[in-house]
Structures are given as C-alpha cells and as structure tokens.
XYZ file of C-alpha atoms in Angstrom:
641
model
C 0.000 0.000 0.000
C 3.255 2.373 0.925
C 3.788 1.872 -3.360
C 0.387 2.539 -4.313
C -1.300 4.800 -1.877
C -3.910 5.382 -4.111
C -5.092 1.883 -4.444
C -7.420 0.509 -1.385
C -6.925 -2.666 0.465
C -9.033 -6.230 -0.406
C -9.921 -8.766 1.655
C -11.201 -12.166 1.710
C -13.996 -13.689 3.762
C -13.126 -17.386 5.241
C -15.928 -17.958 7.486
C -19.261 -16.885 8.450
C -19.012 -17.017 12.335
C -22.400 -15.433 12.969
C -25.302 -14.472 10.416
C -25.985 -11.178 10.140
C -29.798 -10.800 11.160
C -29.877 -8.024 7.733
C -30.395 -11.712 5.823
C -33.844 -11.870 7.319
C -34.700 -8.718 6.157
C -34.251 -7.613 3.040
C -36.068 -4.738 0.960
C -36.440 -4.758 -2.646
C -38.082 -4.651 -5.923
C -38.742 -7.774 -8.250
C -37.490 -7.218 -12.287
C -39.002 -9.575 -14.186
C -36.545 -10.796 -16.727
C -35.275 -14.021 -16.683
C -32.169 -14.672 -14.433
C -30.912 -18.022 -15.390
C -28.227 -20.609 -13.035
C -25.290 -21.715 -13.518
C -26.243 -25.083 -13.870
C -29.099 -27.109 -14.604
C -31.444 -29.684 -12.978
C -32.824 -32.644 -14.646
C -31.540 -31.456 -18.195
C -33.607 -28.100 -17.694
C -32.809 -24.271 -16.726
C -34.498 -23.157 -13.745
C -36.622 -19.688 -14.222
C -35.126 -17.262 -11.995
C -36.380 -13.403 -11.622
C -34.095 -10.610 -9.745
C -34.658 -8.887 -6.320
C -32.703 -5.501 -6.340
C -32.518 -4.506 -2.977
C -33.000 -1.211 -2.369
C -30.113 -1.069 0.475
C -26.825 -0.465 -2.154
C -24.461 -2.175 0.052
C -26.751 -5.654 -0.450
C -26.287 -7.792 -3.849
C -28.562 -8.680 -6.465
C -30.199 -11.388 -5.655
C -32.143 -14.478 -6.648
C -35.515 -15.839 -6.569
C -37.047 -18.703 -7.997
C -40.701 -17.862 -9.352
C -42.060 -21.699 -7.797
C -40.990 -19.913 -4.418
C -43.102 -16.748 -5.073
C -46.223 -16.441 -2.906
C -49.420 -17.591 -4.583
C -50.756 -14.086 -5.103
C -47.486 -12.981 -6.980
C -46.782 -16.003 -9.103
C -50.693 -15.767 -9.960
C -50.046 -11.820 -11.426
C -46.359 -13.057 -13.011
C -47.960 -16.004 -14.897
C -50.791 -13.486 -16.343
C -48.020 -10.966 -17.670
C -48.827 -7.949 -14.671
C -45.409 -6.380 -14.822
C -46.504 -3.825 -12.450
C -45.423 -5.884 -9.861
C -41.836 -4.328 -10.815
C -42.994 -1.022 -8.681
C -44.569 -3.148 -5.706
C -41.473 -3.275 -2.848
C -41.254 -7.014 -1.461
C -40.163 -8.466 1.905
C -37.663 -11.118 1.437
C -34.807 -12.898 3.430
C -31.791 -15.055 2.142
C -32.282 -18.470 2.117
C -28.969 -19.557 0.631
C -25.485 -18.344 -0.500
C -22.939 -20.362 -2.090
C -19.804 -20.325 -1.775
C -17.932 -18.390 -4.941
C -21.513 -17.356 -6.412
C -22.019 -13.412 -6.575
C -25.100 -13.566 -6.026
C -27.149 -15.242 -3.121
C -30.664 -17.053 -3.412
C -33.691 -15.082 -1.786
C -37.168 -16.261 -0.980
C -40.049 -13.084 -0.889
C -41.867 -13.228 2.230
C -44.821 -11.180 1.477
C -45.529 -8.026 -1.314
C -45.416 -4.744 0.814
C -47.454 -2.600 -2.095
C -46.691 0.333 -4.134
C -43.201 1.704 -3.554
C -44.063 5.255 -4.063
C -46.569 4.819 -1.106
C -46.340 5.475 2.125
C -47.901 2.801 3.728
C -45.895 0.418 1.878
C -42.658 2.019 2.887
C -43.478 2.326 6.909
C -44.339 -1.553 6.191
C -40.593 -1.416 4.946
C -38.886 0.049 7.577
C -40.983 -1.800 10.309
C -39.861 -5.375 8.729
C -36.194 -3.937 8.243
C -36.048 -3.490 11.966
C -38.294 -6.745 13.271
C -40.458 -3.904 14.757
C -43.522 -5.993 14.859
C -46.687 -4.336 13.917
C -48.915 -7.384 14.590
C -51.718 -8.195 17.047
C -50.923 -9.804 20.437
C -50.935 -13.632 20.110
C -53.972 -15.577 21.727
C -51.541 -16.975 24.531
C -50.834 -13.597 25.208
C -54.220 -12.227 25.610
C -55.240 -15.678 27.572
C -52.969 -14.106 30.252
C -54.565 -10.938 30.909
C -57.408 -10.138 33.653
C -60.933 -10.546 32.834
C -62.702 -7.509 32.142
C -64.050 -5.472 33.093
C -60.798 -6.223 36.015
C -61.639 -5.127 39.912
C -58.942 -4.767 42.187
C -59.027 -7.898 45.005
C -59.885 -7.517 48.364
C -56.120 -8.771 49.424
C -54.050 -6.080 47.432
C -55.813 -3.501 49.539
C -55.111 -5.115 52.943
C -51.114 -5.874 51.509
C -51.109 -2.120 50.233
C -50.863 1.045 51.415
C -53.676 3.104 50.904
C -52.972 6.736 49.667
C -56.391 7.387 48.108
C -57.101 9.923 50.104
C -53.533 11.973 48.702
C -53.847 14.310 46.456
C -52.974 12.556 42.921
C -52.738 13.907 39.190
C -50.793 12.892 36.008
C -49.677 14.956 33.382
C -49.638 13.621 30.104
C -50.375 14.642 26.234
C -54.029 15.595 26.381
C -54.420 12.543 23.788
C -52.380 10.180 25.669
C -54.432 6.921 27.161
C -51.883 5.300 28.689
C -51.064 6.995 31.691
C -48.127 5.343 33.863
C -46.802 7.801 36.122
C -48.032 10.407 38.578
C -47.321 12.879 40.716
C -48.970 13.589 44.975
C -48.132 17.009 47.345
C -49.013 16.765 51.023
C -47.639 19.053 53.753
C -46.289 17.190 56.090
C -45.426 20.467 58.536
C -44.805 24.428 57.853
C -41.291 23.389 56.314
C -41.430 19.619 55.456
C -43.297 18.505 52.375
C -44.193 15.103 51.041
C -44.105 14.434 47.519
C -44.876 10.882 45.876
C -43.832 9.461 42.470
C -46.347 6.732 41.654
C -46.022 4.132 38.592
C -48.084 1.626 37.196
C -47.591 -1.412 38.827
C -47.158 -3.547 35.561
C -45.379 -6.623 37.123
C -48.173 -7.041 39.208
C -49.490 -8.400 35.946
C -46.488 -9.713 33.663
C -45.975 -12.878 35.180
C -42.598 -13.734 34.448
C -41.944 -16.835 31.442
C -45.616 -16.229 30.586
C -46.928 -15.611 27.126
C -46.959 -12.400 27.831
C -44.057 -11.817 29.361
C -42.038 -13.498 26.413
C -43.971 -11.413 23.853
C -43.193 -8.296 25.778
C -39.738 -8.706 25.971
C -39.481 -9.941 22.251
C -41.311 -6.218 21.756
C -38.795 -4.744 24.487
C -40.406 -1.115 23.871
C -43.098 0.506 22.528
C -42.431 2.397 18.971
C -44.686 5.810 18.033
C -44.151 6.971 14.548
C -46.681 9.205 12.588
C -50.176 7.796 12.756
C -48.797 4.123 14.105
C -48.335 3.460 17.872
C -46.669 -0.250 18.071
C -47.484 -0.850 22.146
C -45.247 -3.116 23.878
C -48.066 -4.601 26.216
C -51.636 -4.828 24.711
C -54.291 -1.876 25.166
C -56.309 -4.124 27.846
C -53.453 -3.294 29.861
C -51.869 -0.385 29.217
C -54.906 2.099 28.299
C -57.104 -0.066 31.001
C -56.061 -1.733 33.912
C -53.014 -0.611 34.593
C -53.555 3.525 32.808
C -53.728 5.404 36.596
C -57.386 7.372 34.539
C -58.780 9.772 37.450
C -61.051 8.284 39.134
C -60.077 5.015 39.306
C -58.238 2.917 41.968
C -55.244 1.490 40.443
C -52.208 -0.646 41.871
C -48.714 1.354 41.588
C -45.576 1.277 42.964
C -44.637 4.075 44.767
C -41.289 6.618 45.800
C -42.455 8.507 48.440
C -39.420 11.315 49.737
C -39.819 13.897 52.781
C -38.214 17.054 52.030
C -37.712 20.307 53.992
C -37.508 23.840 52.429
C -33.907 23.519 51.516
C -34.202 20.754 49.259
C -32.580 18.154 51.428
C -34.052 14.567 51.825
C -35.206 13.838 55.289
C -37.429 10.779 54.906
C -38.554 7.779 52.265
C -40.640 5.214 51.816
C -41.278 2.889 48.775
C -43.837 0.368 48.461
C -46.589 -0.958 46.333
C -49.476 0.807 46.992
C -53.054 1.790 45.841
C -53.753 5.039 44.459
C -56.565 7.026 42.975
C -55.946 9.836 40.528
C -58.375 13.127 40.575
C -57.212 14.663 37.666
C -55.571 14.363 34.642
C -53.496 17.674 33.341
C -52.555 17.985 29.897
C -48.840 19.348 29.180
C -50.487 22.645 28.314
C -52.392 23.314 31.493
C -49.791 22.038 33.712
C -47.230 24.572 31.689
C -50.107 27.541 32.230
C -50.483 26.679 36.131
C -46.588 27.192 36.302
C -46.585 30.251 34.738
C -49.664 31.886 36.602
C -51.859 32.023 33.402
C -53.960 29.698 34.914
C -57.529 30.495 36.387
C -59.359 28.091 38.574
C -63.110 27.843 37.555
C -64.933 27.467 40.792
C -68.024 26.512 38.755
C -65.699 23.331 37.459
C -67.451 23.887 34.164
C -63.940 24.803 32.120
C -60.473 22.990 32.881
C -59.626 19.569 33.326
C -62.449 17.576 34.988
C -61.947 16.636 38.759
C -62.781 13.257 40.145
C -63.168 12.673 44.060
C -63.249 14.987 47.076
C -60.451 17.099 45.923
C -60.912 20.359 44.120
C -59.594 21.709 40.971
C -57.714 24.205 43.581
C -56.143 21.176 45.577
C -54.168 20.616 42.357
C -53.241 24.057 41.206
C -51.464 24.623 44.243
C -50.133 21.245 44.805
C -48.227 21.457 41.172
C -47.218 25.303 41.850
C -45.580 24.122 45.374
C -43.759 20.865 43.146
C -42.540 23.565 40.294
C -41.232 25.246 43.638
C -39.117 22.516 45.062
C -37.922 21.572 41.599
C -36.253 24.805 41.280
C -34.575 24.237 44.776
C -33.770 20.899 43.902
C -32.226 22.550 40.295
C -30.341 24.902 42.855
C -28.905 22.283 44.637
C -28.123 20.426 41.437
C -26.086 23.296 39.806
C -23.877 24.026 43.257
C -22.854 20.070 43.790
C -22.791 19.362 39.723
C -25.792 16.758 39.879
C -29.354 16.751 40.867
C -29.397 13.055 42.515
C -31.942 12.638 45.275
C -30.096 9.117 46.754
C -32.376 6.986 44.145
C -29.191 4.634 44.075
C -29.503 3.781 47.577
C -33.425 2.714 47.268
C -32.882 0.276 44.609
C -30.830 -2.425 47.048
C -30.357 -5.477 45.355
C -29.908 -9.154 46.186
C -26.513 -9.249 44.315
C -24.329 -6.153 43.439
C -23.734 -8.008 40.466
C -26.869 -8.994 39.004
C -28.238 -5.221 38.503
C -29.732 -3.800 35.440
C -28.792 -0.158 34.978
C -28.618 2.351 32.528
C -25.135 3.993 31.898
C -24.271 7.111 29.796
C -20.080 6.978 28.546
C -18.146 10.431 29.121
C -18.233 11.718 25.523
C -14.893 11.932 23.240
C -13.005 15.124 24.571
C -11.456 15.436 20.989
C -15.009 15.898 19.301
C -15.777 18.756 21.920
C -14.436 22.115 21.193
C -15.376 25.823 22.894
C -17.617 27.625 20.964
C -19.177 31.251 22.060
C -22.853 31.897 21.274
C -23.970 35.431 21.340
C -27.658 35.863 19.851
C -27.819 33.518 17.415
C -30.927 30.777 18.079
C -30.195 28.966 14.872
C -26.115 28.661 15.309
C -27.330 27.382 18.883
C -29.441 24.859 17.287
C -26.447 23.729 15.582
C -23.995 23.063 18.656
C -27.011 21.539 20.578
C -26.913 18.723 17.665
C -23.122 19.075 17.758
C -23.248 17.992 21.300
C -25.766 15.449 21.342
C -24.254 13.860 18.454
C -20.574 13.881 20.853
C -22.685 12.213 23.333
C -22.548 8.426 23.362
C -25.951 6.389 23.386
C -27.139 5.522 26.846
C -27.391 1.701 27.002
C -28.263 -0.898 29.527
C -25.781 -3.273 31.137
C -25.367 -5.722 34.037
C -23.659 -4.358 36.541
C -21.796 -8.093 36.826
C -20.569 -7.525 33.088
C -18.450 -4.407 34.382
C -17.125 -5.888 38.316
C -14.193 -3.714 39.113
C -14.616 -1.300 36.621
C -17.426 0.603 38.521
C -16.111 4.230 37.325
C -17.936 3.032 34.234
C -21.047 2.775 35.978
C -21.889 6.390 35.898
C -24.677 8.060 33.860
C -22.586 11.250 32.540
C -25.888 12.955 31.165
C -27.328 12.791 34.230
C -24.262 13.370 36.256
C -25.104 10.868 38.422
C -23.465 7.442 39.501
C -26.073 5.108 39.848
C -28.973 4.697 37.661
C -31.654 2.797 36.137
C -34.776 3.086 34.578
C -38.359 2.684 36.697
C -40.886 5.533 35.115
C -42.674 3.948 32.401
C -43.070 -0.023 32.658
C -45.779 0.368 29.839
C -43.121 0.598 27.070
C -40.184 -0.156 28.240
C -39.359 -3.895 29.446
C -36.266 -2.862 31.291
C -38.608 -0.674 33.733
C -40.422 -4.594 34.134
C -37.325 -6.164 34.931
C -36.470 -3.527 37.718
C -39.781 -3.778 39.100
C -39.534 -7.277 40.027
C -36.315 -6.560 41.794
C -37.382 -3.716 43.459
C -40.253 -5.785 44.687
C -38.361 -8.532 45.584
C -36.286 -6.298 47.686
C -38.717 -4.782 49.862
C -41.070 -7.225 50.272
C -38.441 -9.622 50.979
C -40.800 -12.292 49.249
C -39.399 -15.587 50.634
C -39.565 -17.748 47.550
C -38.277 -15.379 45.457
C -35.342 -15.152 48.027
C -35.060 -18.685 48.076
C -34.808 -19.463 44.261
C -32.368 -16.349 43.912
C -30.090 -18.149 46.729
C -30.486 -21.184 45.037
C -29.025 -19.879 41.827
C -25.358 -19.452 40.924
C -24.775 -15.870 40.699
C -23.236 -16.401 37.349
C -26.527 -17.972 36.104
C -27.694 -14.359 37.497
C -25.500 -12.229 35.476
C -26.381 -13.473 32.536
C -29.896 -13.426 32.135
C -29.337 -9.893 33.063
C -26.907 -9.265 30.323
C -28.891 -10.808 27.635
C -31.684 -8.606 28.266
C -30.138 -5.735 28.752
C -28.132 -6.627 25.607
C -31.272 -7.479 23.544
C -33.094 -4.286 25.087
C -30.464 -2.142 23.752
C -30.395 -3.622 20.264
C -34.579 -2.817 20.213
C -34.216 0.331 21.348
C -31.738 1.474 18.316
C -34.050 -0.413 16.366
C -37.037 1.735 17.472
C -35.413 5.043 17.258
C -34.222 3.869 13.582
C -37.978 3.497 12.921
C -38.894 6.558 14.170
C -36.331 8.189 12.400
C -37.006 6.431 8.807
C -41.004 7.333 9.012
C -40.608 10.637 9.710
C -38.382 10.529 6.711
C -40.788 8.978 5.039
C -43.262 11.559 5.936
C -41.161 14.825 4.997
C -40.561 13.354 1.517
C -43.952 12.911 1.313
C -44.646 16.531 2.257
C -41.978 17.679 0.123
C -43.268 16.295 -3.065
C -46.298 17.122 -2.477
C -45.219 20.929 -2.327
C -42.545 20.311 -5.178
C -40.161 22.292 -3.571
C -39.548 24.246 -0.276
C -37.192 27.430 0.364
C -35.226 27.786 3.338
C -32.166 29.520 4.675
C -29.386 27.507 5.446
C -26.060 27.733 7.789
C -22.615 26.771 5.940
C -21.404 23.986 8.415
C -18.177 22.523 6.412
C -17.174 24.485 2.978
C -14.630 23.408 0.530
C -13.251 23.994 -2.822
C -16.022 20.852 -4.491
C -18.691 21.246 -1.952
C -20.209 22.802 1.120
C -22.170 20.989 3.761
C -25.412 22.954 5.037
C -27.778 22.717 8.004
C -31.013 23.306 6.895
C -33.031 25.611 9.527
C -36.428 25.219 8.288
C -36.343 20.947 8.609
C -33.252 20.705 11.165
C -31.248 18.489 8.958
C -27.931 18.731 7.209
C -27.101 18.248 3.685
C -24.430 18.403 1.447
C -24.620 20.704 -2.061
C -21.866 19.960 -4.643
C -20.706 22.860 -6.911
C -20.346 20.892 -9.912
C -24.106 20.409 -10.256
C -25.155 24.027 -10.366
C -24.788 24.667 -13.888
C -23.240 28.080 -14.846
C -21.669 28.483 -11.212
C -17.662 29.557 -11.015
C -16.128 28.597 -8.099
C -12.952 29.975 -6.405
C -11.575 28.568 -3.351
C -8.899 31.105 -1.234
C -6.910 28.700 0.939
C -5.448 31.400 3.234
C -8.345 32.563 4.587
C -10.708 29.262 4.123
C -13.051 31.207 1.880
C -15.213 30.484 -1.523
C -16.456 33.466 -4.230
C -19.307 32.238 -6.091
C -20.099 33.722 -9.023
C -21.641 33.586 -12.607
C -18.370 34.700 -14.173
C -15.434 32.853 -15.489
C -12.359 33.227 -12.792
C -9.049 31.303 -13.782
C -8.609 28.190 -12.684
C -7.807 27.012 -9.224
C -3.772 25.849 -8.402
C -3.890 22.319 -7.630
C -2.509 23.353 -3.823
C -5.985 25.443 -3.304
C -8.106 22.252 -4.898
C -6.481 19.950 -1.980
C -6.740 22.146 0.798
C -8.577 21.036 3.289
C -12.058 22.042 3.679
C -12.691 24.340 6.707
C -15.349 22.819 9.374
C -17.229 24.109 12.232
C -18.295 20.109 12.683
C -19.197 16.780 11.235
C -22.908 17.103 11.460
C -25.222 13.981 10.497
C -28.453 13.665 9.809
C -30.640 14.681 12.787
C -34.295 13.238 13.481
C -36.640 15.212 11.922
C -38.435 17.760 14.434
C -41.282 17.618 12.199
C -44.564 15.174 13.050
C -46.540 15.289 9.840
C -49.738 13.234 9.260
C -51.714 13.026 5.822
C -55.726 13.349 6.585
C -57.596 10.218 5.985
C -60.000 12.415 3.526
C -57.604 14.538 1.801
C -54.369 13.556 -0.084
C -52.107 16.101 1.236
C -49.356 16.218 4.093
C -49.989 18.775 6.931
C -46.909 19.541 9.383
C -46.894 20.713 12.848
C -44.009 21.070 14.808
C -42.944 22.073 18.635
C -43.004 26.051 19.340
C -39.056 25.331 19.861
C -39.071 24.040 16.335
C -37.137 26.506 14.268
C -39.307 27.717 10.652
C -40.151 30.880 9.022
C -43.470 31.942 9.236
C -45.757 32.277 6.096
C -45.149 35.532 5.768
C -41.047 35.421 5.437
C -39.951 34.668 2.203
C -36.434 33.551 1.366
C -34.625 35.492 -0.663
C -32.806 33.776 -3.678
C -28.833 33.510 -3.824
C -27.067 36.963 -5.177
C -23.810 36.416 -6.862
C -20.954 37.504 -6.715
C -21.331 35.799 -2.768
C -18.339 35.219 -0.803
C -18.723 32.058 1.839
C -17.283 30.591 5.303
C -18.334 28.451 8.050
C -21.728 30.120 9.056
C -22.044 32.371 6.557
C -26.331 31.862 6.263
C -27.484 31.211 2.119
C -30.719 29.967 0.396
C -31.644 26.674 -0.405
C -34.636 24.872 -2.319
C -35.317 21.438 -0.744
C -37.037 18.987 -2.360
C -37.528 15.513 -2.479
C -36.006 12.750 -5.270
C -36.466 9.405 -5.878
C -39.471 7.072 -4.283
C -39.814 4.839 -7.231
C -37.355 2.200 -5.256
C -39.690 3.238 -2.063
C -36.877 5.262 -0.357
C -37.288 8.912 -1.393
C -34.296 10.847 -0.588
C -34.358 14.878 0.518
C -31.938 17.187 -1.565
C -30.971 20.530 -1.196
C -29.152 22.696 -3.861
C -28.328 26.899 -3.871
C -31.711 28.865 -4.342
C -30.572 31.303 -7.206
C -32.022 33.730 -9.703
C-alpha cells in the first residue's frame, strides 16, 4: 500500500461465524426478466427473476418464481409487470460459496413503492419492529374484564387514596403510567410521591406475555402508528392510573424540607386514585400563573373525588417550587441526585440492570461562544448530542471492578436505572420485580435467587439488557425512517420548499449545510449548479461564487482542506406530519421550539458575486427525489435567480 497509496486494500472472507440478522430482512423490488443458473437440474434451466434490494451495500439477488407467494406467481404467470414497482419483503435463504449472487425467498408483497404505507411496512420489517396483534396466549394471560382490584391487594397495600394525585400527560395520551402527589407534612417539610403503574403485578414472568413483551422490548410511536409493547387491555385499562379510578402502583415517596434536602422515604406498592388528569399545556399555564381556577368546574380539566380543581393548582405550583430548589442544589454540587441509588438495594451487586451514559470523546468537543444567534445554537445543541454516546443498559456483573464506568454522565449521576414507564419499556419490568423482591423480601423469590449461581444471574441480566439495547436502536431507527418517510412525502407534495441555510463545512467541491427550516444537514456539490464559477482562497478558508469565469484554481488550493465548524449527520426530523384520511395532502406541525419561518417570510434567492465561510447563512430549495425504489431521498441545492 506504501507503493500505491492510491489503491485501497481487499480482503477475503473465510468464514461466516455469525449471520448477520440483515439476511432476514431484506427490501427490494422484483425485475421480471429471466435470471438463469449456472447449472441445470434434470436437463432443464431453472426460471429465476431478480430482487434488487434497495439497500446499495446488499447484492442482487435471486428468486425462484415456484418460491413466489401464490398471489405474486398468480399476477407473473398473467403478464402484470406492475409488480416491478410493488417493494417485497424477502430474506436469504442460501449463498454459495464463490456465487455473486445469493438465493432469496419473498416473504410477502409490501405494495406500491411510491406509497407510504408500503414504505413504513418497509422500515418496520427492516427493523423486526412488529406491527402485529398480540398472540392468543398472550391475551389468555390478561385479567378478565371489566378487572376489579381484590380484596387482598388492599389489605397488603398502602392506601394513599385519600392523597392528592394527578398525572400529566399529552391531552391525547391513554396510557397513563406515572403520577405525581403534594401533602404538607409540617410548615417546612413537604411530602411528595412518584407513583407508577404497577405492571409486574401483571407480567408474570416466562408467561406468554411476558415473552412477547420482551421480544417487543419497547413501545415504537411513529406518525399515525403506535406499536405498544403490552396490549391496550393493559396499558390504556387496567393498569392507565385514569382519574377516578383505583389502580395498583408502585410508589417513591421522599420527605423534604424547604432547603431541598431529603429527610425521609418510603417505597412500596401501593393503591392510588388519581383526581385529575393535566394535559402538558395546562400544567405549563399553572406554572406560569396564566392559569384560572373555575370554581363553577365547568372549564379545565375535569376533577374526580373529594379534591378540588384548587387542591391541584397549588399542589403542582408548590412541586414547580421545590424543583427549582432541587435545580439549585443540582447546579452548586454538579448533579441533581436525590439518593435513588440507595433505594434500589439489590440481592446481588452483580446482578443489577442499569442504565449507563459513557463520558463523551473530549477530541469531538471544542469551545464555541454563542452570542444571539438561536439557529447557530441549534447547531452546537446537535453538535453535542451527536458527541454524546448512546445511553445503554448493562449488568452491573458484566463491568465488576470497573465501577467508574457505571456512571450516567448525562445525568451526572453514579447510579442509575430506569423505573418511570413499565408500559413501554421492558427494562422498567425487569427492575420492578427486583425492586419488589427487595422490599417485600418475598421468601420464595429469596429462596430461588439463593439457590441460583450468581453467574446464572448475570447473565440473564446481560442478555436482556443486551437485547433491550439492540430494540431500542431499532425503534429510534424506525422513528427516524417514518418521519423521513413523511417529509418526503410533504416535500413532493409541495414540489419544492425554500429555506435559509447555515454553511457547516465548505470546501473547494462542496459545502455541507444545516437546513433551519427541517433541522437536517445536507451536502450541495458545486459541480451540479450549472453556470456556477467557483474559487476557493486557501489562506483565509473562503469560496467566491459567481456567474463569471475566474481562472482556474492551483492544484494546492483544490487539496486544501475544507474548513469545518463540525461533522454534522443527519438529525431526526423535528417535524410530526400526518396526511388526513379524507384529503391527499401532508400537513406539518411542529414544537413552538421548532425553528421555521413563518408564512409571511420569504427567502430570498442567492445573489452572486457571494463570498462564503463556516456560518455564513445562504438559500436553499429542498425537495424531495427518488421514491420509485420506495426510499425517497431529501436534496438541497443553492436557491438562485
């Protein structure tokens, strides 16, 4: 390589140790012409068609037209080539050794590729996100309905129905896990209770259900799809804490005294019934005093039991209070952690399952000042989450003697786990049973944990907090892909969109852009603008752009390197669109934080001659290219007269 550094290494595979779980699901689009083997069987060639995958890094592959399902071979045998456009679900069956090109079998025909239905389908079977119903052994473990609480969980719980209870949640939201009680205790002590469903109470562990909901791991919410975890007859029924209601929870219950510190706790399963239910909105508008309490109880969120709507206004204004003494106390000791570490006390140290956050990569953090400049703070906010590595769960056996690695840096904390939302996320499950094992010492429980080698211990633990991790990248990959697919649909439905753009990396070829208007970053070459003259000045890490022939750049200024305020990748989509049932149009709403001109702000086309640097703002049309392969791709290029 010293002798040819232009050339690039090869390699060659020897063995397959492990199969890639990518040969189970593969993407693609069927072309009809024939695709004949090697060799032949019984003196005659088999018929073969292709499957192009629509992934670039996967080969062409095979498919034998006996293998097709029945509805496909039906419309190949009567000449309907428009199965050509209709994207396919397929895994590889076989791959030989030497042959380029593997044998697939087509699982099922997803539907138009140009569609977005087809293409969530698509993404969804990429990922094993399962979009099916829960199985009949599943369902066969659930309570009968409609499902009363039994006499015993009252006597074995304690009873705060008579605390003053409310969750906050989306006003749409029907699964409500968590919420929130005030009580003064004294003049200076308050007590303040953090109440979650009690799901374990009804995920028996190795149960139907419990297998199916840790094959699901986590719930997955994309435009118009919500993929639960547990089924609705748990999640929006008997275990959702509706007002109202009693429900069964588990319960963090902390005394603390005007200066934020921690004088008393209890935790314990317990019984709890909500009065209220506050959307995001009103609990934002009690907060900041724009709230009015309707004694009439005709406007406002509806009240359920002996408490009044003014109960809860000033129980959540005295909570906003304490937070903000807690967030003191956080920023003068460098963490907020209220000793949830020391609650969670385990039967083995090394059988845990915890969530921890890595220190990010010094080297990819640099200083930056920010004056008044919303959308270049936008931009190191992504810079900084992407330095951040991905939270994960782990077994706190998998790291013994390495506990410095046991910290959550995001949280600035040293212990933690995950507890808050046991509806869709099995991890939450997992901790729940410990936690309950712990303080209500349950003696076979104790027993059969004695009983078992603590290596046996460690890993179960690590496999699901291994196979938890893998499902949730998987679900944020969903997420991410169908909002994709749902801005491409927006964007060709409005052709093309104009929006000022931030110069993030510019160099003599190309400059990389961040998009304000859809937070995301793309890259605009200045080889495709036709009529554009480029001229790169090395010494200052500039570019003139201009209509007008300049003479030709010095190979040293071609090869300098491009100046960079930061690799910047493509960020999630803060956009949720959804396309009306009735109409065939994309509507987007977004956050108020969410970053967009309004109507009435045009954007101002490209003026040459323009010089350019790292930040300097410029237009760009966005549109949308491609979708006949069902994976539309968003472009930008320079908005110019």
């Amino acid at each position: 390589m010293s002798y040819n550094p232009s050339k690039r290494p090869a390699v060659k595979v020897l063995s397959i140790i492990r199969s890639s779980p990518r040969r189970d699901a593969v993407i693609g689009l069927l072309a009809l012409n024939p695709w004949l083997t090697e060799g032949e069987t019984n003196g005659r060639e088999l018929d073969y068609i292709q499957l192009i995958p629509r992934d670039s890094k996967l080969p062409m592959m095979v498919i034998t037209v006996e293998s097709l399902p029945g509805c496909a071979k039906e419309r190949l045998i009567n000449g309907d080539v428009s199965i050509e456009r209709e994207l396919v679900a397929a895994r590889i069956e076989e791959w030989k050794e030497g042959s380029d090109c593997p044998k697939a079998q087509v699982i099922r025909m997803l539907g138009r590729a140009e569609e977005i239905e087809p293409q969530i389908s698509a993404v969804l079977f990429e990922h094993a996100i399962s979009a099916a119903n829960f199985s009949s052994d599943s369902l066969s473990c659930l309570p009968n309905a409609p499902w009363k609480i039994p006499a015993e969980e009252y006597e074995t719980r304690k009873d705060l129905r008579n605390t003053c209870t409310f969750t906050i949640d989306p006003a749409s939201a029907t699964d409500l896990d968590d919420a929130l009680s005030f009580e003064m205790v004294s003049e200076k002590v308050f007590r303040i209770g953090v109440h979650i469903a009690d799901v374990s109470r009804f995920v028996i562990p190795d149960t139907a259900l419990d297998r199916e909901a840790r094959i699901r791991s986590t719930s997955v919410y994309i435009p118009q799809h919500k993929l639960p975890m547990l089924p609705p007859e748990l999640s929006e029924q008997a275990c959702s804490l509706v007002p109202g209601e009693d429900r069964l929870v588990f319960s963090i219950i902390w005394d603390i005294d005007d200066t934020g510190n921690i004088t008393g706790r209890w935790i314990g399963r317990s019984v709890i019934r909500s009065c209220c239910k506050l959307s995001y909105d009103d609990a934002q508008d009690i907060i900041d005093g724009g709230f009015e309490v309707d004694v009439s109880g005709k406007t406002g969120p509806k009240l359920h039991g002996q408490f009044e709507l003014k109960d809860v206004v000033d129980s959540l204004r005295s909570l906003h209070g304490i937070t903000k003494k807690m967030r003191e106390i956080r920023l003068r000791n460098g963490a907020f952690w209220i000793e949830i570490p020391k609650l969670a006390i385990l039967f083995d140290e090394s059988c845990a399952l915890l969530r921890r956050h890595a220190e990010p990569k010094s080297m990819k953090l640099k200083e930056e000042k920010v004056k008044t400049d919303p959308v270049l703070l936008q931009i190191l906010l992504a810079r900084a989450a992407r330095a951040m590595q991905l939270a994960v769960y782990f077994c706190t056996g998998d790291l013994r003697g390495r506990e410095d690695e046991w910290a959550h840096y995001g949280l600035s904390i040293p212990l933690y786990t995950h507890f808050t939302s046991p509806l869709r996320r099995y991890p939450d499950i997992v901790v729940h049973r410990t936690l309950a094992a712990v303080v209500e010492a349950e003696e076979a429980y104790a027993e059969k944990r004695q009983s078992c080698a603590a290596s046996d211990g460690i890993e179960v633990v690590s496999e699901v907090a291994a196979y938890c991790n893998e499902r949730k990248r998987a679900g944020k990959h969903v997420e991410q892909s169908a909002e994709n697919v749902y801005l491409c649909a927006l964007l060709k439905n409005k052709e093309v969109m104009f929006s000022d753009a931030r110069v993030l990396r510019v160099g003599s070829t190309f400059m990389t852009v961040y998009i304000n208007k859809f937070a995301i970053e793309r890259r605009i070459y200045f080889g495709e603008v036709e009529g554009l003259t480029v001229e790169w000045i090395r010494t200052t890490g500039t570019l003139v752009l201009d209509t007008l022939k300049t003479k030709p750049l010095k190979r040293s200024d071609l090869s300098e390197k491009c100046r960079v305020i930061e690799d910047v990748v493509l960020m999630m989509s803060h956009c949720q669109i959804v396309t009306p049932e009735d109409k065939n149009e994309c509507i987007s709403t977004a956050p108020s934080s969410y970053n967009r001109e309004s109507n009435a702000t045009a954007t101002a086309p490209l003026r040459v001659p323009l010089v350019i640097r790292v930040l300097s703002t410029i237009p760009v049309a966005v549109h949308a290219v491609g979708g006949h392969d069902g994976r539309a791709r968003i472009v930008a290029r320079l908005y110019m007269h």
